[in-house]
Amino acid sequence: MFLVDSHCHLDGLDYQSLHKDVDDVLAKAAARDVKFCLAVATTLPGYRGLRSLVGERDDVVFSCGVHPLNQDQMYDEQELLTLAAEPGVVALGETGLDYYYTPETKARQQISFRQHIRIGRQLNKPVIVHTRDARADTLAILREEKVTECGGVLHCFTEDRETAGKLLDMGFYISFSGIVTFRTAGQLRDAARYVPLDRLLVETDSPYLAPVPHRGKENQPAMVRDVAEFMATLKGVSLAELAQATTANFASLFHVDASRLQPA
Ligand SMILES: [Zn+2]
Ligand SMILES: [Zn+2]
C-alpha cells in the first residue's frame, strides 16, 4: 500500500524531543505506508529553510507561497515566481483567504491570492488553497483568475457540501485532514461523503490538528493513515482502494511521475 500526505509542514515538527530529523519523521511515516509527502511553505524565507531542512529526496516534493495569515510581511512577486519555478516545486501555496484570524489584511490577501493563481497558470503548477470565513470571495477569485487553467486543491476542507460542489465544478480536488475524524464534524463528514473518490486527497496539515485517536499530540505525516482509514470507512471502500485513489489523484493534480508513487 502507498499513502501520500498531500499537505504537511515538515519545518514545524518537534525536532527537540520527538524526532531526530526529517529522516526519522519520514521513516515513521513509511512504517505506516505513508511513503510520500508534499512539504508546504508559508513564507518565502520559510520555503528556503524548508528546502535546506529536507534536502534532495525522492519521497518529498515542495510548494512555494505566502500564506494568507502571513500577509503582514511584504514579499517580492518576482522572487515568488523565481522560487516557485525551481525543480521540485509542484504547487503554488499555500495561498488563499483567512478572514477569521487576520481580517485586517483582507485587501492584501486578495492581491496575493490572485498573484499566486496567475503564477500557477504561468508555470502550469496548481494552487494549494486555504480558506476560512471567506467562502464567497475565495470562489469568486478562483473563478475570476481562471484557476481551471492550472487546477488546484482546497486543503484542510471545512466548508459545506454546496461549496464542495462549486469547487468540483471548477475541476478542483478536495483534501481532508484529521478534522473529519473529530466527533463534532458531522457536517464535514456529509461533505466528505459527497466528494467523489477521484477528486479526493488526504493530508495531515501537521504539526496541527492530530486526528482521532491522537488528539492533543503533535501531528505528523504518519498520521495521515488514520485520516485515510477514517475516510475509507466513510466512503464504504477498503483502505487499499482509498490509498490507490488518493495517490493517483495526487499524481495527476501535482504532475508527479507515477513511478515515484509506487512501493519500492
Ligand atoms: Zn491552511
Ligand atoms: Zn497548511
mmCIF file with all atom_site columns, C-alpha atoms in Angstrom, residues 65-225:
data_model
loop_
_atom_site.group_PDB
_atom_site.id
_atom_site.type_symbol
_atom_site.label_atom_id
_atom_site.label_alt_id
_atom_site.label_comp_id
_atom_site.label_asym_id
_atom_site.label_entity_id
_atom_site.label_seq_id
_atom_site.pdbx_PDB_ins_code
_atom_site.Cartn_x
_atom_site.Cartn_y
_atom_site.Cartn_z
_atom_site.occupancy
_atom_site.B_iso_or_equiv
_atom_site.pdbx_formal_charge
_atom_site.auth_seq_id
_atom_site.auth_comp_id
_atom_site.auth_asym_id
_atom_site.auth_atom_id
_atom_site.pdbx_PDB_model_num
ATOM 1   C CA . GLY A 1 65  ? 3.988   30.517 -1.485  1.00 0.00 ? 65  GLY A CA 1
ATOM 2   C CA . VAL A 1 66  ? 2.960   33.045 1.140   1.00 0.00 ? 66  VAL A CA 1
ATOM 3   C CA . HIS A 1 67  ? 0.127   32.022 3.466   1.00 0.00 ? 67  HIS A CA 1
ATOM 4   C CA . PRO A 1 68  ? -2.833  34.409 3.890   1.00 0.00 ? 68  PRO A CA 1
ATOM 5   C CA . LEU A 1 69  ? -2.008  34.663 7.605   1.00 0.00 ? 69  LEU A CA 1
ATOM 6   C CA . ASN A 1 70  ? 1.472   35.950 6.705   1.00 0.00 ? 70  ASN A CA 1
ATOM 7   C CA . GLN A 1 71  ? 0.354   38.913 4.619   1.00 0.00 ? 71  GLN A CA 1
ATOM 8   C CA . ASP A 1 72  ? 1.570   41.370 7.227   1.00 0.00 ? 72  ASP A CA 1
ATOM 9   C CA . GLN A 1 73  ? 5.048   40.690 5.799   1.00 0.00 ? 73  GLN A CA 1
ATOM 10  C CA . MET A 1 74  ? 5.968   42.115 2.418   1.00 0.00 ? 74  MET A CA 1
ATOM 11  C CA . TYR A 1 75  ? 7.467   39.901 -0.247  1.00 0.00 ? 75  TYR A CA 1
ATOM 12  C CA . ASP A 1 76  ? 8.650   40.346 -3.791  1.00 0.00 ? 76  ASP A CA 1
ATOM 13  C CA . GLU A 1 77  ? 6.405   38.913 -6.512  1.00 0.00 ? 77  GLU A CA 1
ATOM 14  C CA . GLN A 1 78  ? 9.374   38.295 -8.788  1.00 0.00 ? 78  GLN A CA 1
ATOM 15  C CA . GLU A 1 79  ? 11.086  36.291 -6.068  1.00 0.00 ? 79  GLU A CA 1
ATOM 16  C CA . LEU A 1 80  ? 7.927   34.193 -5.612  1.00 0.00 ? 80  LEU A CA 1
ATOM 17  C CA . LEU A 1 81  ? 7.937   33.445 -9.335  1.00 0.00 ? 81  LEU A CA 1
ATOM 18  C CA . THR A 1 82  ? 11.643  32.563 -9.363  1.00 0.00 ? 82  THR A CA 1
ATOM 19  C CA . LEU A 1 83  ? 11.425  30.239 -6.364  1.00 0.00 ? 83  LEU A CA 1
ATOM 20  C CA . ALA A 1 84  ? 8.169   28.635 -7.498  1.00 0.00 ? 84  ALA A CA 1
ATOM 21  C CA . ALA A 1 85  ? 9.823   27.774 -10.811 1.00 0.00 ? 85  ALA A CA 1
ATOM 22  C CA . GLU A 1 86  ? 12.524  25.718 -9.070  1.00 0.00 ? 86  GLU A CA 1
ATOM 23  C CA . PRO A 1 87  ? 12.650  21.974 -9.745  1.00 0.00 ? 87  PRO A CA 1
ATOM 24  C CA . GLY A 1 88  ? 10.924  20.006 -7.008  1.00 0.00 ? 88  GLY A CA 1
ATOM 25  C CA . VAL A 1 89  ? 8.247   22.662 -6.534  1.00 0.00 ? 89  VAL A CA 1
ATOM 26  C CA . VAL A 1 90  ? 4.945   21.138 -7.660  1.00 0.00 ? 90  VAL A CA 1
ATOM 27  C CA . ALA A 1 91  ? 2.486   23.812 -6.475  1.00 0.00 ? 91  ALA A CA 1
ATOM 28  C CA . LEU A 1 92  ? 1.906   27.427 -5.510  1.00 0.00 ? 92  LEU A CA 1
ATOM 29  C CA . GLY A 1 93  ? 0.854   27.907 -1.929  1.00 0.00 ? 93  GLY A CA 1
ATOM 30  C CA . GLU A 1 94  ? -0.394  27.738 0.473   1.00 0.00 ? 94  GLU A CA 1
ATOM 31  C CA . THR A 1 95  ? -2.384  30.756 -0.599  1.00 0.00 ? 95  THR A CA 1
ATOM 32  C CA . GLY A 1 96  ? -5.993  31.828 -0.169  1.00 0.00 ? 96  GLY A CA 1
ATOM 33  C CA . LEU A 1 97  ? -8.035  33.912 2.246   1.00 0.00 ? 97  LEU A CA 1
ATOM 34  C CA . ASP A 1 98  ? -8.355  33.809 6.024   1.00 0.00 ? 98  ASP A CA 1
ATOM 35  C CA . TYR A 1 99  ? -10.791 36.408 7.341   1.00 0.00 ? 99  TYR A CA 1
ATOM 36  C CA . TYR A 1 100 ? -11.106 34.633 10.672  1.00 0.00 ? 100 TYR A CA 1
ATOM 37  C CA . TYR A 1 101 ? -7.668  35.317 12.123  1.00 0.00 ? 101 TYR A CA 1
ATOM 38  C CA . THR A 1 102 ? -6.468  38.272 10.027  1.00 0.00 ? 102 THR A CA 1
ATOM 39  C CA . PRO A 1 103 ? -9.412  40.278 8.637   1.00 0.00 ? 103 PRO A CA 1
ATOM 40  C CA . GLU A 1 104 ? -7.209  43.391 8.806   1.00 0.00 ? 104 GLU A CA 1
ATOM 41  C CA . THR A 1 105 ? -5.097  42.182 5.855   1.00 0.00 ? 105 THR A CA 1
ATOM 42  C CA . LYS A 1 106 ? -8.097  41.247 3.678   1.00 0.00 ? 106 LYS A CA 1
ATOM 43  C CA . ALA A 1 107 ? -7.146  43.515 0.762   1.00 0.00 ? 107 ALA A CA 1
ATOM 44  C CA . ARG A 1 108 ? -3.527  42.351 0.776   1.00 0.00 ? 108 ARG A CA 1
ATOM 45  C CA . GLN A 1 109 ? -4.625  38.704 0.994   1.00 0.00 ? 109 GLN A CA 1
ATOM 46  C CA . GLN A 1 110 ? -6.775  39.085 -2.108  1.00 0.00 ? 110 GLN A CA 1
ATOM 47  C CA . ILE A 1 111 ? -3.952  40.635 -4.129  1.00 0.00 ? 111 ILE A CA 1
ATOM 48  C CA . SER A 1 112 ? -1.566  37.876 -3.053  1.00 0.00 ? 112 SER A CA 1
ATOM 49  C CA . PHE A 1 113 ? -4.099  35.126 -3.765  1.00 0.00 ? 113 PHE A CA 1
ATOM 50  C CA . ARG A 1 114 ? -4.636  36.448 -7.313  1.00 0.00 ? 114 ARG A CA 1
ATOM 51  C CA . GLN A 1 115 ? -0.865  36.655 -7.791  1.00 0.00 ? 115 GLN A CA 1
ATOM 52  C CA . HIS A 1 116 ? -0.379  33.023 -6.770  1.00 0.00 ? 116 HIS A CA 1
ATOM 53  C CA . ILE A 1 117 ? -3.039  31.841 -9.232  1.00 0.00 ? 117 ILE A CA 1
ATOM 54  C CA . ARG A 1 118 ? -1.508  33.867 -12.083 1.00 0.00 ? 118 ARG A CA 1
ATOM 55  C CA . ILE A 1 119 ? 1.937   32.453 -11.379 1.00 0.00 ? 119 ILE A CA 1
ATOM 56  C CA . GLY A 1 120 ? 0.420   28.984 -11.145 1.00 0.00 ? 120 GLY A CA 1
ATOM 57  C CA . ARG A 1 121 ? -1.073  29.416 -14.608 1.00 0.00 ? 121 ARG A CA 1
ATOM 58  C CA . GLN A 1 122 ? 2.185   30.812 -15.952 1.00 0.00 ? 122 GLN A CA 1
ATOM 59  C CA . LEU A 1 123 ? 4.216   27.859 -14.599 1.00 0.00 ? 123 LEU A CA 1
ATOM 60  C CA . ASN A 1 124 ? 1.466   25.279 -15.111 1.00 0.00 ? 124 ASN A CA 1
ATOM 61  C CA . LYS A 1 125 ? 1.532   24.358 -11.421 1.00 0.00 ? 125 LYS A CA 1
ATOM 62  C CA . PRO A 1 126 ? -1.663  24.002 -9.361  1.00 0.00 ? 126 PRO A CA 1
ATOM 63  C CA . VAL A 1 127 ? -2.539  26.131 -6.317  1.00 0.00 ? 127 VAL A CA 1
ATOM 64  C CA . ILE A 1 128 ? -2.987  24.920 -2.748  1.00 0.00 ? 128 ILE A CA 1
ATOM 65  C CA . VAL A 1 129 ? -5.833  26.966 -1.293  1.00 0.00 ? 129 VAL A CA 1
ATOM 66  C CA . HIS A 1 130 ? -6.541  27.748 2.354   1.00 0.00 ? 130 HIS A CA 1
ATOM 67  C CA . THR A 1 131 ? -9.871  29.398 3.178   1.00 0.00 ? 131 THR A CA 1
ATOM 68  C CA . ARG A 1 132 ? -11.504 30.392 6.427   1.00 0.00 ? 132 ARG A CA 1
ATOM 69  C CA . ASP A 1 133 ? -14.541 32.625 6.856   1.00 0.00 ? 133 ASP A CA 1
ATOM 70  C CA . ALA A 1 134 ? -14.074 33.733 3.253   1.00 0.00 ? 134 ALA A CA 1
ATOM 71  C CA . ARG A 1 135 ? -16.122 31.300 1.179   1.00 0.00 ? 135 ARG A CA 1
ATOM 72  C CA . ALA A 1 136 ? -17.717 33.705 -1.340  1.00 0.00 ? 136 ALA A CA 1
ATOM 73  C CA . ASP A 1 137 ? -14.545 35.709 -2.027  1.00 0.00 ? 137 ASP A CA 1
ATOM 74  C CA . THR A 1 138 ? -12.474 32.534 -2.391  1.00 0.00 ? 138 THR A CA 1
ATOM 75  C CA . LEU A 1 139 ? -14.828 31.098 -5.000  1.00 0.00 ? 139 LEU A CA 1
ATOM 76  C CA . ALA A 1 140 ? -15.096 34.438 -6.837  1.00 0.00 ? 140 ALA A CA 1
ATOM 77  C CA . ILE A 1 141 ? -11.316 34.918 -7.071  1.00 0.00 ? 141 ILE A CA 1
ATOM 78  C CA . LEU A 1 142 ? -10.733 31.327 -8.206  1.00 0.00 ? 142 LEU A CA 1
ATOM 79  C CA . ARG A 1 143 ? -13.279 31.890 -10.969 1.00 0.00 ? 143 ARG A CA 1
ATOM 80  C CA . GLU A 1 144 ? -12.080 35.377 -11.979 1.00 0.00 ? 144 GLU A CA 1
ATOM 81  C CA . GLU A 1 145 ? -8.440  34.301 -12.159 1.00 0.00 ? 145 GLU A CA 1
ATOM 82  C CA . LYS A 1 146 ? -9.326  31.258 -14.296 1.00 0.00 ? 146 LYS A CA 1
ATOM 83  C CA . VAL A 1 147 ? -7.916  28.705 -11.892 1.00 0.00 ? 147 VAL A CA 1
ATOM 84  C CA . THR A 1 148 ? -9.168  25.886 -14.120 1.00 0.00 ? 148 THR A CA 1
ATOM 85  C CA . GLU A 1 149 ? -6.102  26.547 -16.303 1.00 0.00 ? 149 GLU A CA 1
ATOM 86  C CA . CYS A 1 150 ? -3.707  25.344 -13.584 1.00 0.00 ? 150 CYS A CA 1
ATOM 87  C CA . GLY A 1 151 ? -6.038  23.460 -11.241 1.00 0.00 ? 151 GLY A CA 1
ATOM 88  C CA . GLY A 1 152 ? -5.784  23.212 -7.508  1.00 0.00 ? 152 GLY A CA 1
ATOM 89  C CA . VAL A 1 153 ? -6.873  21.776 -4.206  1.00 0.00 ? 153 VAL A CA 1
ATOM 90  C CA . LEU A 1 154 ? -8.872  23.206 -1.340  1.00 0.00 ? 154 LEU A CA 1
ATOM 91  C CA . HIS A 1 155 ? -6.784  21.923 1.542   1.00 0.00 ? 155 HIS A CA 1
ATOM 92  C CA . CYS A 1 156 ? -7.976  21.037 5.044   1.00 0.00 ? 156 CYS A CA 1
ATOM 93  C CA . PHE A 1 157 ? -11.545 21.318 3.817   1.00 0.00 ? 157 PHE A CA 1
ATOM 94  C CA . THR A 1 158 ? -14.006 22.555 6.454   1.00 0.00 ? 158 THR A CA 1
ATOM 95  C CA . GLU A 1 159 ? -16.699 24.019 4.215   1.00 0.00 ? 159 GLU A CA 1
ATOM 96  C CA . ASP A 1 160 ? -20.136 22.610 3.380   1.00 0.00 ? 160 ASP A CA 1
ATOM 97  C CA . ARG A 1 161 ? -21.369 20.289 0.671   1.00 0.00 ? 161 ARG A CA 1
ATOM 98  C CA . GLU A 1 162 ? -22.587 23.112 -1.550  1.00 0.00 ? 162 GLU A CA 1
ATOM 99  C CA . THR A 1 163 ? -19.127 24.729 -1.563  1.00 0.00 ? 163 THR A CA 1
ATOM 100 C CA . ALA A 1 164 ? -17.568 21.352 -2.320  1.00 0.00 ? 164 ALA A CA 1
ATOM 101 C CA . GLY A 1 165 ? -19.910 21.106 -5.305  1.00 0.00 ? 165 GLY A CA 1
ATOM 102 C CA . LYS A 1 166 ? -18.837 24.508 -6.642  1.00 0.00 ? 166 LYS A CA 1
ATOM 103 C CA . LEU A 1 167 ? -15.157 23.612 -6.292  1.00 0.00 ? 167 LEU A CA 1
ATOM 104 C CA . LEU A 1 168 ? -15.671 20.268 -8.016  1.00 0.00 ? 168 LEU A CA 1
ATOM 105 C CA . ASP A 1 169 ? -17.383 22.117 -10.880 1.00 0.00 ? 169 ASP A CA 1
ATOM 106 C CA . MET A 1 170 ? -14.169 24.130 -11.279 1.00 0.00 ? 170 MET A CA 1
ATOM 107 C CA . GLY A 1 171 ? -12.173 20.905 -11.554 1.00 0.00 ? 171 GLY A CA 1
ATOM 108 C CA . PHE A 1 172 ? -10.792 21.238 -8.038  1.00 0.00 ? 172 PHE A CA 1
ATOM 109 C CA . TYR A 1 173 ? -9.593  18.471 -5.764  1.00 0.00 ? 173 TYR A CA 1
ATOM 110 C CA . ILE A 1 174 ? -10.654 18.472 -2.123  1.00 0.00 ? 174 ILE A CA 1
ATOM 111 C CA . SER A 1 175 ? -8.356  17.443 0.684   1.00 0.00 ? 175 SER A CA 1
ATOM 112 C CA . PHE A 1 176 ? -9.484  16.244 4.096   1.00 0.00 ? 176 PHE A CA 1
ATOM 113 C CA . SER A 1 177 ? -7.405  16.397 7.257   1.00 0.00 ? 177 SER A CA 1
ATOM 114 C CA . GLY A 1 178 ? -7.823  14.961 10.746  1.00 0.00 ? 178 GLY A CA 1
ATOM 115 C CA . ILE A 1 179 ? -10.682 17.387 11.389  1.00 0.00 ? 179 ILE A CA 1
ATOM 116 C CA . VAL A 1 180 ? -13.006 14.970 9.583   1.00 0.00 ? 180 VAL A CA 1
ATOM 117 C CA . THR A 1 181 ? -12.424 12.468 12.425  1.00 0.00 ? 181 THR A CA 1
ATOM 118 C CA . PHE A 1 182 ? -13.498 14.910 15.162  1.00 0.00 ? 182 PHE A CA 1
ATOM 119 C CA . ARG A 1 183 ? -16.671 13.993 16.986  1.00 0.00 ? 183 ARG A CA 1
ATOM 120 C CA . THR A 1 184 ? -18.315 17.337 16.238  1.00 0.00 ? 184 THR A CA 1
ATOM 121 C CA . ALA A 1 185 ? -17.600 17.301 12.482  1.00 0.00 ? 185 ALA A CA 1
ATOM 122 C CA . GLY A 1 186 ? -20.935 15.895 11.307  1.00 0.00 ? 186 GLY A CA 1
ATOM 123 C CA . GLN A 1 187 ? -21.488 18.448 8.555   1.00 0.00 ? 187 GLN A CA 1
ATOM 124 C CA . LEU A 1 188 ? -17.947 17.973 7.293   1.00 0.00 ? 188 LEU A CA 1
ATOM 125 C CA . ARG A 1 189 ? -18.439 14.201 7.095   1.00 0.00 ? 189 ARG A CA 1
ATOM 126 C CA . ASP A 1 190 ? -21.521 14.864 4.999   1.00 0.00 ? 190 ASP A CA 1
ATOM 127 C CA . ALA A 1 191 ? -19.375 16.893 2.566   1.00 0.00 ? 191 ALA A CA 1
ATOM 128 C CA . ALA A 1 192 ? -16.710 14.160 2.594   1.00 0.00 ? 192 ALA A CA 1
ATOM 129 C CA . ARG A 1 193 ? -19.273 11.522 1.612   1.00 0.00 ? 193 ARG A CA 1
ATOM 130 C CA . TYR A 1 194 ? -20.303 13.731 -1.290  1.00 0.00 ? 194 TYR A CA 1
ATOM 131 C CA . VAL A 1 195 ? -16.821 14.284 -2.818  1.00 0.00 ? 195 VAL A CA 1
ATOM 132 C CA . PRO A 1 196 ? -16.169 11.573 -5.410  1.00 0.00 ? 196 PRO A CA 1
ATOM 133 C CA . LEU A 1 197 ? -13.226 9.235  -4.859  1.00 0.00 ? 197 LEU A CA 1
ATOM 134 C CA . ASP A 1 198 ? -11.464 10.538 -7.977  1.00 0.00 ? 198 ASP A CA 1
ATOM 135 C CA . ARG A 1 199 ? -11.237 14.086 -6.544  1.00 0.00 ? 199 ARG A CA 1
ATOM 136 C CA . LEU A 1 200 ? -10.220 13.259 -3.022  1.00 0.00 ? 200 LEU A CA 1
ATOM 137 C CA . LEU A 1 201 ? -6.917  13.838 -1.244  1.00 0.00 ? 201 LEU A CA 1
ATOM 138 C CA . VAL A 1 202 ? -5.856  13.218 2.355   1.00 0.00 ? 202 VAL A CA 1
ATOM 139 C CA . GLU A 1 203 ? -3.446  15.254 4.432   1.00 0.00 ? 203 GLU A CA 1
ATOM 140 C CA . THR A 1 204 ? -2.257  15.851 7.975   1.00 0.00 ? 204 THR A CA 1
ATOM 141 C CA . ASP A 1 205 ? -1.527  19.613 7.877   1.00 0.00 ? 205 ASP A CA 1
ATOM 142 C CA . SER A 1 206 ? 0.950   18.528 10.572  1.00 0.00 ? 206 SER A CA 1
ATOM 143 C CA . PRO A 1 207 ? 2.042   19.651 13.104  1.00 0.00 ? 207 PRO A CA 1
ATOM 144 C CA . TYR A 1 208 ? -1.516  20.901 13.712  1.00 0.00 ? 208 TYR A CA 1
ATOM 145 C CA . LEU A 1 209 ? -4.797  19.058 14.293  1.00 0.00 ? 209 LEU A CA 1
ATOM 146 C CA . ALA A 1 210 ? -3.849  15.449 15.008  1.00 0.00 ? 210 ALA A CA 1
ATOM 147 C CA . PRO A 1 211 ? -6.639  13.038 14.035  1.00 0.00 ? 211 PRO A CA 1
ATOM 148 C CA . VAL A 1 212 ? -8.520  10.789 16.451  1.00 0.00 ? 212 VAL A CA 1
ATOM 149 C CA . PRO A 1 213 ? -7.076  8.807  18.343  1.00 0.00 ? 213 PRO A CA 1
ATOM 150 C CA . HIS A 1 214 ? -4.010  11.072 18.610  1.00 0.00 ? 214 HIS A CA 1
ATOM 151 C CA . ARG A 1 215 ? -5.735  14.308 19.595  1.00 0.00 ? 215 ARG A CA 1
ATOM 152 C CA . GLY A 1 216 ? -3.648  16.603 21.753  1.00 0.00 ? 216 GLY A CA 1
ATOM 153 C CA . LYS A 1 217 ? -0.396  15.095 20.475  1.00 0.00 ? 217 LYS A CA 1
ATOM 154 C CA . GLU A 1 218 ? 1.797   16.562 17.768  1.00 0.00 ? 218 GLU A CA 1
ATOM 155 C CA . ASN A 1 219 ? 0.501   15.624 14.337  1.00 0.00 ? 219 ASN A CA 1
ATOM 156 C CA . GLN A 1 220 ? 2.999   14.093 11.865  1.00 0.00 ? 220 GLN A CA 1
ATOM 157 C CA . PRO A 1 221 ? 2.855   12.592 8.350   1.00 0.00 ? 221 PRO A CA 1
ATOM 158 C CA . ALA A 1 222 ? 2.477   9.029  9.720   1.00 0.00 ? 222 ALA A CA 1
ATOM 159 C CA . MET A 1 223 ? -0.975  10.027 10.990  1.00 0.00 ? 223 MET A CA 1
ATOM 160 C CA . VAL A 1 224 ? -2.383  10.544 7.512   1.00 0.00 ? 224 VAL A CA 1
ATOM 161 C CA . ARG A 1 225 ? -3.019  6.829  7.726   1.00 0.00 ? 225 ARG A CA 1
#
